[in-house]
Amino acid sequence: MNPLTVFLRARYGKGFASREAIAQHQQKAFQHLRRNIMPRSPFYAPYAGKPLSDWPLMNKALMMEHFTDINTAGISKEEALHIALTSEQERDFAPMIRNIAVGLSTGTSGQRGLFASNKRERALWAALMLGRFSPSFLQRQRVSLFLRANNMLYERLGNALISFEFYDLLQSFNSHLQRLADQQPTVLIAPAQILGLLAQAQKERIINIAPRCIISVAEVLSPEDKNAIETVFGIRVDQVYQCTEGVLGMTCRAGNLHLNEAYMHIERDIIDEASGAFAPIITDLTRETQPVLKYRLDDILIPDNEPCPCGCASLRLKRIEGRCDDILYWRTADGTLRMIPSDLIRQAMATAKTGISDYRTVQHGQQLLEIWLEAADYEQACAEVTRNLAAQAVSVKAQLPELRFHTGIHMQHDQKRRRVIAKP
Ligand SMILES: [Zn+2]
């Protein structure tokens, strides 16, 4: 797949009309993978002729362990780590080894991943994003990228049609505002939390920007945040579900999130039959420098089986539930564990009449749920949330854990925001 094809498909393609069309398309891509990519990877070469079910299940830790043998560019793990760590200390976002960009992913769990890509792979990303989201090609687009990950070589992808400005989330947020105001982006790409802060700054007239496209990446976009951002900027917020491992999904023109099945084969590791919640096992059909094959992500996705008005048959997602580790479980009367969707917690907060501006929850085992609240009337909010959660527990036939309330949420821009956290 070349960048032009990817661009044209994203810009003018109507998506796949049926599941059969997806299967057919993927079958061809698998042939290419088996013939041209896998034989160049010492780790995967022995599996090139074997069925998918025989391929090893990959994850972040295994990928790190076998990095040297997995990549097709002959880069050793030691060499890649050295370059990535040095450049990270120097906040240089363009570490290269023989035209291959290397970087370390952050990851909320502390476990870090090593990733390598060549120029064509990075261009595919830009082609996909621009094809789908660029407002127009009649004028030069100015793209603002707020990201915490390093290995940001996107600025180098700039050309006559487009310029990229990178905003490093490890630097102070306020220092970015003037530059952003000067840049006047036409396309704004940032994690949901940062979009929320930018909307706030715009509302308070600290900045005055008029992006024509806003894309939320890297963390869960709640309906409340989405509304707040859309109200301030007056346009729809689109979502791109991506991680270092690739672009897993994006919103369609009807505003619904679809998995990116044109470029990824996605198997489901079902963790909750009732909702269909699953952890995706991805096989990226475009990567060549570092094959991502049968790679299990730690995310939990909730499928939406309704066909989308846009006509594309790629699987729709109701939402990205969060990380596997952050799924809450409450005990039922018969002693089994019941998965509690983060949406249920969100609703308990959203329906409080006191008006809760922000919250965090941390659950310890199944016994204790700690809740941090920001509300005008804190006491009243605690009482309402307790009532709401108790009602939710009854509705799912589970026992409500002990609740403990706190005020004062500590915000860190450089960390992924997780509103719901589970601890063992
Ligand atoms: Zn759609």
Short mmCIF file of C-alpha atoms and ligand atoms in Angstrom, two decimals:
data_model
loop_
_atom_site.label_atom_id
_atom_site.label_comp_id
_atom_site.label_asym_id
_atom_site.label_seq_id
_atom_site.Cartn_x
_atom_site.Cartn_y
_atom_site.Cartn_z
CA MET A 1 0.00 0.00 0.00
CA ASN A 2 1.41 3.37 -0.95
CA PRO A 3 0.57 6.76 0.56
CA LEU A 4 -1.37 7.94 -2.50
CA THR A 5 -3.69 4.91 -2.43
CA VAL A 6 -4.20 5.38 1.29
CA PHE A 7 -4.91 9.07 0.80
CA LEU A 8 -7.42 8.51 -2.02
CA ARG A 9 -9.19 5.75 -0.14
CA ALA A 10 -9.51 7.91 2.99
CA ARG A 11 -10.61 10.98 0.98
CA TYR A 12 -12.99 9.57 -1.58
CA GLY A 13 -13.59 5.94 -0.64
CA LYS A 14 -16.99 4.92 0.68
CA GLY A 15 -15.63 2.21 2.95
CA PHE A 16 -16.37 -1.48 2.64
CA ALA A 17 -19.91 -2.36 1.59
CA SER A 18 -19.89 -5.76 3.33
CA ARG A 19 -17.93 -8.04 5.66
CA GLU A 20 -17.08 -10.17 2.58
CA ALA A 21 -15.44 -7.15 0.94
CA ILE A 22 -13.31 -6.66 4.06
CA ALA A 23 -12.30 -10.34 4.14
CA GLN A 24 -11.34 -10.23 0.46
CA HIS A 25 -9.30 -7.07 0.87
CA GLN A 26 -7.50 -8.45 3.93
CA GLN A 27 -6.74 -11.76 2.24
CA LYS A 28 -4.70 -9.92 -0.40
CA ALA A 29 -2.91 -7.89 2.25
CA PHE A 30 -2.06 -11.08 4.17
CA GLN A 31 -0.49 -12.56 1.01
CA HIS A 32 1.74 -9.51 0.70
CA LEU A 33 2.66 -9.79 4.38
CA ARG A 34 3.56 -13.48 4.08
CA ARG A 35 5.53 -13.07 0.85
CA ASN A 36 7.33 -9.78 1.31
CA ILE A 37 7.48 -8.81 4.98
CA MET A 38 7.59 -11.87 7.24
CA PRO A 39 10.53 -13.57 5.44
CA ARG A 40 12.66 -10.49 6.24
CA SER A 41 12.02 -10.80 9.98
CA PRO A 42 14.18 -13.49 11.64
CA PHE A 43 11.50 -13.93 14.31
CA TYR A 44 8.52 -14.27 11.93
CA ALA A 45 10.14 -15.94 8.90
CA PRO A 46 9.33 -19.48 10.18
CA TYR A 47 5.62 -18.52 10.45
CA ALA A 48 5.20 -17.05 6.95
CA GLY A 49 3.70 -20.28 5.57
CA LYS A 50 1.73 -21.19 8.67
CA PRO A 51 -1.92 -20.34 9.46
CA LEU A 52 -2.65 -17.29 11.58
CA SER A 53 -3.73 -19.52 14.47
CA ASP A 54 -0.13 -20.83 14.74
CA TRP A 55 1.46 -17.38 14.98
CA PRO A 56 2.61 -16.46 18.49
CA LEU A 57 0.45 -14.08 20.51
CA MET A 58 2.46 -10.87 20.89
CA ASN A 59 2.34 -8.17 23.56
CA LYS A 60 4.41 -5.20 24.66
CA ALA A 61 6.79 -7.18 26.89
CA LEU A 62 7.44 -9.87 24.25
CA MET A 63 7.87 -7.26 21.54
CA MET A 64 10.53 -5.57 23.68
CA GLU A 65 12.26 -8.87 24.45
CA HIS A 66 12.46 -9.98 20.79
CA PHE A 67 12.90 -6.53 19.21
CA THR A 68 16.22 -7.43 17.55
CA ASP A 69 14.78 -10.47 15.76
CA ILE A 70 11.37 -9.01 14.97
CA ASN A 71 12.40 -5.89 13.04
CA THR A 72 13.28 -6.22 9.37
CA ALA A 73 15.90 -3.45 9.38
CA GLY A 74 18.61 -5.31 11.30
CA ILE A 75 18.52 -2.90 14.25
CA SER A 76 19.54 -4.33 17.61
CA LYS A 77 17.50 -3.66 20.73
CA GLU A 78 20.55 -2.16 22.49
CA GLU A 79 21.26 0.24 19.64
CA ALA A 80 17.59 1.31 19.40
CA LEU A 81 17.27 1.77 23.18
CA HIS A 82 20.44 3.83 23.35
CA ILE A 83 19.30 6.19 20.57
CA ALA A 84 15.74 6.47 21.89
CA LEU A 85 16.80 7.20 25.49
CA THR A 86 19.45 9.74 24.49
CA SER A 87 17.06 11.64 22.25
CA GLU A 88 14.39 11.57 24.92
CA GLN A 89 16.71 13.18 27.45
CA GLU A 90 17.55 15.86 24.91
CA ARG A 91 13.88 16.23 23.86
CA ASP A 92 14.98 15.66 20.28
CA PHE A 93 12.09 14.06 18.50
CA ALA A 94 13.88 12.80 15.44
CA PRO A 95 16.18 9.97 16.50
CA MET A 96 17.21 7.96 13.45
CA ILE A 97 19.22 4.84 12.70
CA ARG A 98 19.91 4.47 8.97
CA ASN A 99 16.70 6.29 7.95
CA ILE A 100 14.64 4.35 10.48
CA ALA A 101 13.00 6.38 13.24
CA VAL A 102 13.03 4.79 16.67
CA GLY A 103 11.17 5.78 19.80
CA LEU A 104 9.87 4.63 23.14
CA SER A 105 6.16 4.61 23.85
CA THR A 106 5.09 5.92 27.23
CA GLY A 107 2.29 3.64 28.37
CA THR A 108 0.29 4.27 31.52
CA SER A 109 1.34 1.03 33.17
CA GLY A 110 5.01 1.98 33.23
CA GLN A 111 5.88 -0.75 30.78
CA ARG A 112 7.62 0.93 27.84
CA GLY A 113 7.65 -0.21 24.23
CA LEU A 114 10.27 0.25 21.53
CA PHE A 115 9.00 1.20 18.08
CA ALA A 116 10.66 1.64 14.71
CA SER A 117 9.26 2.99 11.43
CA ASN A 118 10.57 4.05 8.05
CA LYS A 119 9.64 7.17 6.12
CA ARG A 120 6.98 5.45 4.03
CA GLU A 121 5.19 4.15 7.12
CA ARG A 122 5.11 7.63 8.63
CA ALA A 123 3.85 9.04 5.34
CA LEU A 124 1.01 6.47 5.41
CA TRP A 125 -0.10 7.91 8.73
CA ALA A 126 -0.16 11.44 7.32
CA ALA A 127 -1.92 10.26 4.15
CA LEU A 128 -4.62 8.54 6.18
CA MET A 129 -5.19 11.48 8.53
CA LEU A 130 -5.15 14.15 5.81
CA GLY A 131 -7.23 12.11 3.42
CA ARG A 132 -9.89 11.70 6.03
CA PHE A 133 -9.75 15.01 7.90
CA SER A 134 -8.11 17.84 5.95
CA PRO A 135 -10.73 20.56 5.47
CA SER A 136 -9.45 21.53 2.02
CA PHE A 137 -6.44 21.39 -0.27
CA LEU A 138 -7.03 24.75 -1.87
CA GLN A 139 -5.10 26.46 0.91
CA ARG A 140 -2.12 25.32 2.95
CA GLN A 141 -3.27 23.51 6.09
CA ARG A 142 -1.61 24.31 9.42
CA VAL A 143 -1.71 21.33 11.74
CA SER A 144 -1.11 21.61 15.52
CA LEU A 145 -0.14 18.36 17.18
CA PHE A 146 -0.22 18.15 20.98
CA LEU A 147 1.39 14.84 21.90
CA ARG A 148 3.34 13.35 24.73
CA ALA A 149 4.96 10.52 22.82
CA ASN A 150 8.35 11.10 21.30
CA ASN A 151 9.49 9.90 17.89
CA MET A 152 7.48 12.73 16.39
CA LEU A 153 8.87 12.99 12.93
CA TYR A 154 5.66 14.40 11.59
CA GLU A 155 7.09 17.90 11.29
CA ARG A 156 9.38 16.55 8.61
CA LEU A 157 6.37 15.38 6.64
CA GLY A 158 5.45 19.01 5.95
CA ASN A 159 5.25 20.08 2.31
CA ALA A 160 3.64 22.71 0.09
CA LEU A 161 0.16 21.61 1.13
CA ILE A 162 0.66 21.30 4.84
CA SER A 163 2.76 22.41 7.80
CA PHE A 164 3.03 20.67 11.16
CA GLU A 165 3.75 22.28 14.52
CA PHE A 166 4.53 19.97 17.41
CA TYR A 167 3.60 20.90 21.00
CA ASP A 168 5.46 18.87 23.59
CA LEU A 169 3.17 18.05 26.51
CA LEU A 170 6.13 17.70 28.85
CA GLN A 171 6.66 21.44 28.55
CA SER A 172 4.43 23.88 30.41
CA PHE A 173 0.97 24.11 28.90
CA ASN A 174 0.76 27.90 29.19
CA SER A 175 3.94 28.35 27.19
CA HIS A 176 2.17 26.76 24.20
CA LEU A 177 -0.79 29.11 24.12
CA GLN A 178 0.94 32.09 22.50
CA ARG A 179 2.56 29.93 19.84
CA LEU A 180 -0.78 28.28 19.12
CA ALA A 181 -2.48 31.67 18.79
CA ASP A 182 0.27 32.75 16.37
CA GLN A 183 0.08 29.55 14.35
CA GLN A 184 -3.72 29.76 13.93
CA PRO A 185 -4.14 26.07 13.18
CA THR A 186 -6.70 24.87 10.66
CA VAL A 187 -6.40 21.36 12.08
CA LEU A 188 -6.02 20.76 15.82
CA ILE A 189 -4.94 17.31 17.06
CA ALA A 190 -4.64 16.66 20.82
CA PRO A 191 -5.62 14.29 23.63
CA ALA A 192 -9.16 14.88 24.95
CA GLN A 193 -7.92 16.46 28.18
CA ILE A 194 -5.81 19.03 26.30
CA LEU A 195 -8.68 19.85 23.93
CA GLY A 196 -10.76 20.51 27.06
CA LEU A 197 -8.13 22.92 28.40
CA LEU A 198 -7.84 24.67 25.03
CA ALA A 199 -11.62 25.07 24.90
CA GLN A 200 -11.43 26.61 28.38
CA ALA A 201 -8.67 29.01 27.27
CA GLN A 202 -10.72 29.98 24.22
CA LYS A 203 -13.80 30.55 26.38
CA GLU A 204 -11.80 32.80 28.70
CA ARG A 205 -10.45 34.64 25.63
CA ILE A 206 -6.85 33.76 26.42
CA ILE A 207 -6.58 32.45 22.87
CA ASN A 208 -8.71 33.05 19.81
CA ILE A 209 -8.33 30.28 17.26
CA ALA A 210 -10.72 28.95 14.62
CA PRO A 211 -9.71 25.41 13.64
CA ARG A 212 -11.85 23.82 10.92
CA CYS A 213 -11.11 20.32 12.13
CA ILE A 214 -10.56 19.07 15.69
CA ILE A 215 -9.32 15.55 16.37
CA SER A 216 -9.17 13.90 19.77
CA VAL A 217 -6.45 11.26 20.12
CA ALA A 218 -4.77 9.07 22.72
CA GLU A 219 -7.35 8.96 25.48
CA VAL A 220 -11.04 8.35 26.02
CA LEU A 221 -13.25 11.24 24.93
CA SER A 222 -16.27 11.42 27.24
CA PRO A 223 -19.60 12.78 25.96
CA GLU A 224 -19.32 15.70 28.44
CA ASP A 225 -15.88 16.74 27.19
CA LYS A 226 -16.99 16.33 23.60
CA ASN A 227 -19.97 18.63 24.16
CA ALA A 228 -17.91 21.28 25.94
CA ILE A 229 -15.29 21.37 23.16
CA GLU A 230 -17.88 21.41 20.38
CA THR A 231 -19.83 24.23 22.02
CA VAL A 232 -16.78 26.49 22.32
CA PHE A 233 -15.32 25.89 18.84
CA GLY A 234 -18.61 25.40 17.03
CA ILE A 235 -17.52 22.31 15.07
CA ARG A 236 -17.70 18.56 15.57
CA VAL A 237 -14.88 16.79 17.40
CA ASP A 238 -13.62 13.77 15.48
CA GLN A 239 -11.83 10.92 17.16
CA VAL A 240 -8.79 8.93 16.11
CA TYR A 241 -8.10 5.84 18.15
CA GLN A 242 -4.36 5.37 17.80
CA CYS A 243 -1.41 4.18 19.79
CA THR A 244 2.22 3.52 19.00
CA GLU A 245 1.12 0.23 17.51
CA GLY A 246 -0.92 2.00 14.83
CA VAL A 247 -4.19 3.70 13.93
CA LEU A 248 -6.91 1.36 15.16
CA GLY A 249 -9.93 3.40 14.31
CA MET A 250 -11.44 6.77 13.50
CA THR A 251 -14.81 8.47 13.28
CA CYS A 252 -16.61 8.32 9.94
CA ARG A 253 -18.47 11.18 8.27
CA ALA A 254 -21.56 10.20 10.23
CA GLY A 255 -19.57 10.79 13.42
CA ASN A 256 -19.30 7.15 14.54
CA LEU A 257 -16.11 5.37 15.50
CA HIS A 258 -15.16 2.45 13.21
CA LEU A 259 -12.24 0.07 13.45
CA ASN A 260 -9.62 0.60 10.77
CA GLU A 261 -10.13 -2.73 9.04
CA ALA A 262 -8.69 -1.54 5.73
CA TYR A 263 -5.23 -1.67 7.27
CA MET A 264 -5.66 -3.88 10.31
CA HIS A 265 -6.93 -7.37 10.91
CA ILE A 266 -8.53 -7.32 14.35
CA GLU A 267 -9.42 -10.41 16.36
CA ARG A 268 -11.46 -10.14 19.55
CA ASP A 269 -10.48 -11.50 22.92
CA ILE A 270 -13.93 -11.32 24.53
CA ILE A 271 -13.85 -10.41 28.22
CA ASP A 272 -17.57 -9.77 28.85
CA GLU A 273 -20.19 -11.73 26.92
CA ALA A 274 -23.10 -9.47 27.90
CA SER A 275 -21.69 -6.28 26.37
CA GLY A 276 -19.38 -8.00 23.88
CA ALA A 277 -16.47 -6.09 25.46
CA PHE A 278 -13.18 -7.28 24.02
CA ALA A 279 -9.45 -6.68 23.97
CA PRO A 280 -8.28 -6.28 20.34
CA ILE A 281 -5.59 -8.54 18.92
CA ILE A 282 -4.22 -6.61 15.97
CA THR A 283 -2.33 -7.58 12.85
CA ASP A 284 -1.17 -4.45 11.05
CA LEU A 285 -1.28 -5.03 7.30
CA THR A 286 0.90 -2.04 6.44
CA ARG A 287 3.92 -2.22 8.72
CA GLU A 288 7.19 -3.48 7.34
CA THR A 289 10.00 -2.19 9.56
CA GLN A 290 8.58 -3.69 12.72
CA PRO A 291 5.78 -6.13 11.98
CA VAL A 292 2.88 -5.91 14.44
CA LEU A 293 1.28 -9.36 14.20
CA LYS A 294 -1.31 -10.85 16.53
CA TYR A 295 -0.45 -8.17 19.05
CA ARG A 296 -2.81 -8.01 22.03
CA LEU A 297 -3.55 -4.52 23.26
CA ASP A 298 -4.51 -3.72 26.83
CA ASP A 299 -7.58 -1.72 25.73
CA ILE A 300 -11.16 -2.81 26.20
CA LEU A 301 -13.54 -1.92 23.38
CA ILE A 302 -17.34 -2.10 23.34
CA PRO A 303 -18.73 -3.03 19.90
CA ASP A 304 -21.83 -1.51 18.34
CA ASN A 305 -23.53 -4.03 16.08
CA GLU A 306 -25.92 -1.52 14.48
CA PRO A 307 -25.06 -0.78 10.84
CA CYS A 308 -23.76 2.78 10.41
CA PRO A 309 -25.64 5.30 8.23
CA CYS A 310 -22.31 5.97 6.45
CA GLY A 311 -22.61 2.56 4.79
CA CYS A 312 -19.19 1.24 5.83
CA ALA A 313 -19.22 -2.35 7.14
CA SER A 314 -16.08 -1.98 9.30
CA LEU A 315 -16.95 -2.75 12.92
CA ARG A 316 -18.44 0.16 14.80
CA LEU A 317 -17.45 0.86 18.38
CA LYS A 318 -19.86 2.12 20.99
CA ARG A 319 -16.85 3.36 22.87
CA ILE A 320 -13.33 2.69 24.03
CA GLU A 321 -13.92 1.51 27.55
CA GLY A 322 -10.39 2.00 28.84
CA ARG A 323 -7.43 -0.16 29.69
CA CYS A 324 -7.87 -3.79 30.79
CA ASP A 325 -6.35 -2.95 34.14
CA ASP A 326 -8.89 -0.20 34.71
CA ILE A 327 -12.03 -2.26 34.35
CA LEU A 328 -13.98 -2.29 37.58
CA TYR A 329 -15.54 -5.47 38.90
CA TRP A 330 -18.16 -5.56 41.65
CA ARG A 331 -19.28 -8.67 43.47
CA THR A 332 -22.73 -10.11 42.84
CA ALA A 333 -24.90 -11.90 45.42
CA ASP A 334 -23.65 -15.32 44.30
CA GLY A 335 -20.04 -14.24 44.76
CA THR A 336 -19.10 -13.92 41.08
CA LEU A 337 -17.59 -10.73 39.65
CA ARG A 338 -19.55 -8.42 37.41
CA MET A 339 -17.83 -6.04 34.99
CA ILE A 340 -18.87 -2.44 35.69
CA PRO A 341 -18.64 -0.25 32.58
CA SER A 342 -16.99 3.12 33.18
CA ASP A 343 -20.11 4.55 31.57
CA LEU A 344 -22.08 3.55 34.64
CA ILE A 345 -19.75 5.60 36.87
CA ARG A 346 -19.90 8.45 34.37
CA GLN A 347 -23.70 8.45 34.45
CA ALA A 348 -23.73 8.52 38.24
CA MET A 349 -21.63 11.70 38.03
CA ALA A 350 -23.47 13.27 35.09
CA THR A 351 -26.93 12.86 36.59
CA ALA A 352 -26.00 14.54 39.90
CA LYS A 353 -27.99 17.79 40.03
CA THR A 354 -25.25 19.62 41.94
CA GLY A 355 -23.11 19.84 38.82
CA ILE A 356 -19.85 17.90 39.08
CA SER A 357 -17.15 19.56 36.98
CA ASP A 358 -14.62 16.72 37.21
CA TYR A 359 -13.98 13.46 39.01
CA ARG A 360 -11.56 10.56 39.47
CA THR A 361 -12.30 7.14 40.85
CA VAL A 362 -9.81 4.57 42.08
CA GLN A 363 -11.06 1.17 43.09
CA HIS A 364 -9.05 -1.04 45.43
CA GLY A 365 -9.95 -4.68 44.97
CA GLN A 366 -13.72 -5.09 45.19
CA GLN A 367 -14.08 -3.56 48.67
CA LEU A 368 -13.25 0.12 48.38
CA LEU A 369 -13.99 2.78 45.79
CA GLU A 370 -12.25 6.13 46.31
CA ILE A 371 -13.83 9.12 44.57
CA TRP A 372 -12.36 12.58 44.01
CA LEU A 373 -14.95 15.23 43.17
CA GLU A 374 -14.87 18.80 41.92
CA ALA A 375 -18.26 20.37 42.59
CA ALA A 376 -19.70 23.71 43.73
CA ASP A 377 -21.45 21.98 46.62
CA TYR A 378 -19.13 19.13 47.59
CA GLU A 379 -21.23 17.69 50.45
CA GLN A 380 -24.34 17.63 48.33
CA ALA A 381 -22.42 16.05 45.41
CA CYS A 382 -21.10 13.25 47.66
CA ALA A 383 -24.62 12.45 48.84
CA GLU A 384 -26.02 12.42 45.31
CA VAL A 385 -23.22 10.27 43.88
CA THR A 386 -23.66 7.79 46.74
CA ARG A 387 -27.38 7.56 45.95
CA ASN A 388 -26.80 7.22 42.21
CA LEU A 389 -24.14 4.53 42.56
CA ALA A 390 -26.30 2.56 45.00
CA ALA A 391 -29.12 2.61 42.43
CA GLN A 392 -26.69 1.51 39.68
CA ALA A 393 -25.47 -1.36 41.86
CA VAL A 394 -29.08 -2.54 42.33
CA SER A 395 -29.69 -2.33 38.58
CA VAL A 396 -26.73 -4.60 37.77
CA LYS A 397 -27.45 -6.86 40.79
CA ALA A 398 -24.04 -6.23 42.36
CA GLN A 399 -22.87 -5.04 45.77
CA LEU A 400 -21.65 -1.47 45.98
CA PRO A 401 -18.15 -1.31 47.44
CA GLU A 402 -17.43 1.02 50.37
CA LEU A 403 -17.19 4.61 49.09
CA ARG A 404 -14.63 7.14 50.29
CA PHE A 405 -14.82 10.74 49.01
CA HIS A 406 -12.06 13.36 48.58
CA THR A 407 -11.71 16.84 47.10
CA GLY A 408 -8.85 18.26 45.04
CA ILE A 409 -7.93 16.53 41.80
CA HIS A 410 -4.28 16.81 40.93
CA MET A 411 -3.95 17.40 37.18
CA GLN A 412 -0.88 16.45 35.23
CA HIS A 413 -0.86 17.35 31.55
CA ASP A 414 1.96 15.03 30.67
CA GLN A 415 0.18 11.95 31.91
CA LYS A 416 -2.66 10.13 30.31
CA ARG A 417 -5.87 10.99 32.08
CA ARG A 418 -7.80 8.08 33.43
CA ARG A 419 -11.00 8.91 35.24
CA VAL A 420 -11.58 5.36 36.36
CA ILE A 421 -8.70 3.38 37.78
CA ALA A 422 -8.68 -0.10 39.34
CA LYS A 423 -5.99 -1.27 41.72
CA PRO A 424 -5.57 -4.88 42.84
ZN ZN B 1 -19.92 5.16 9.86
#
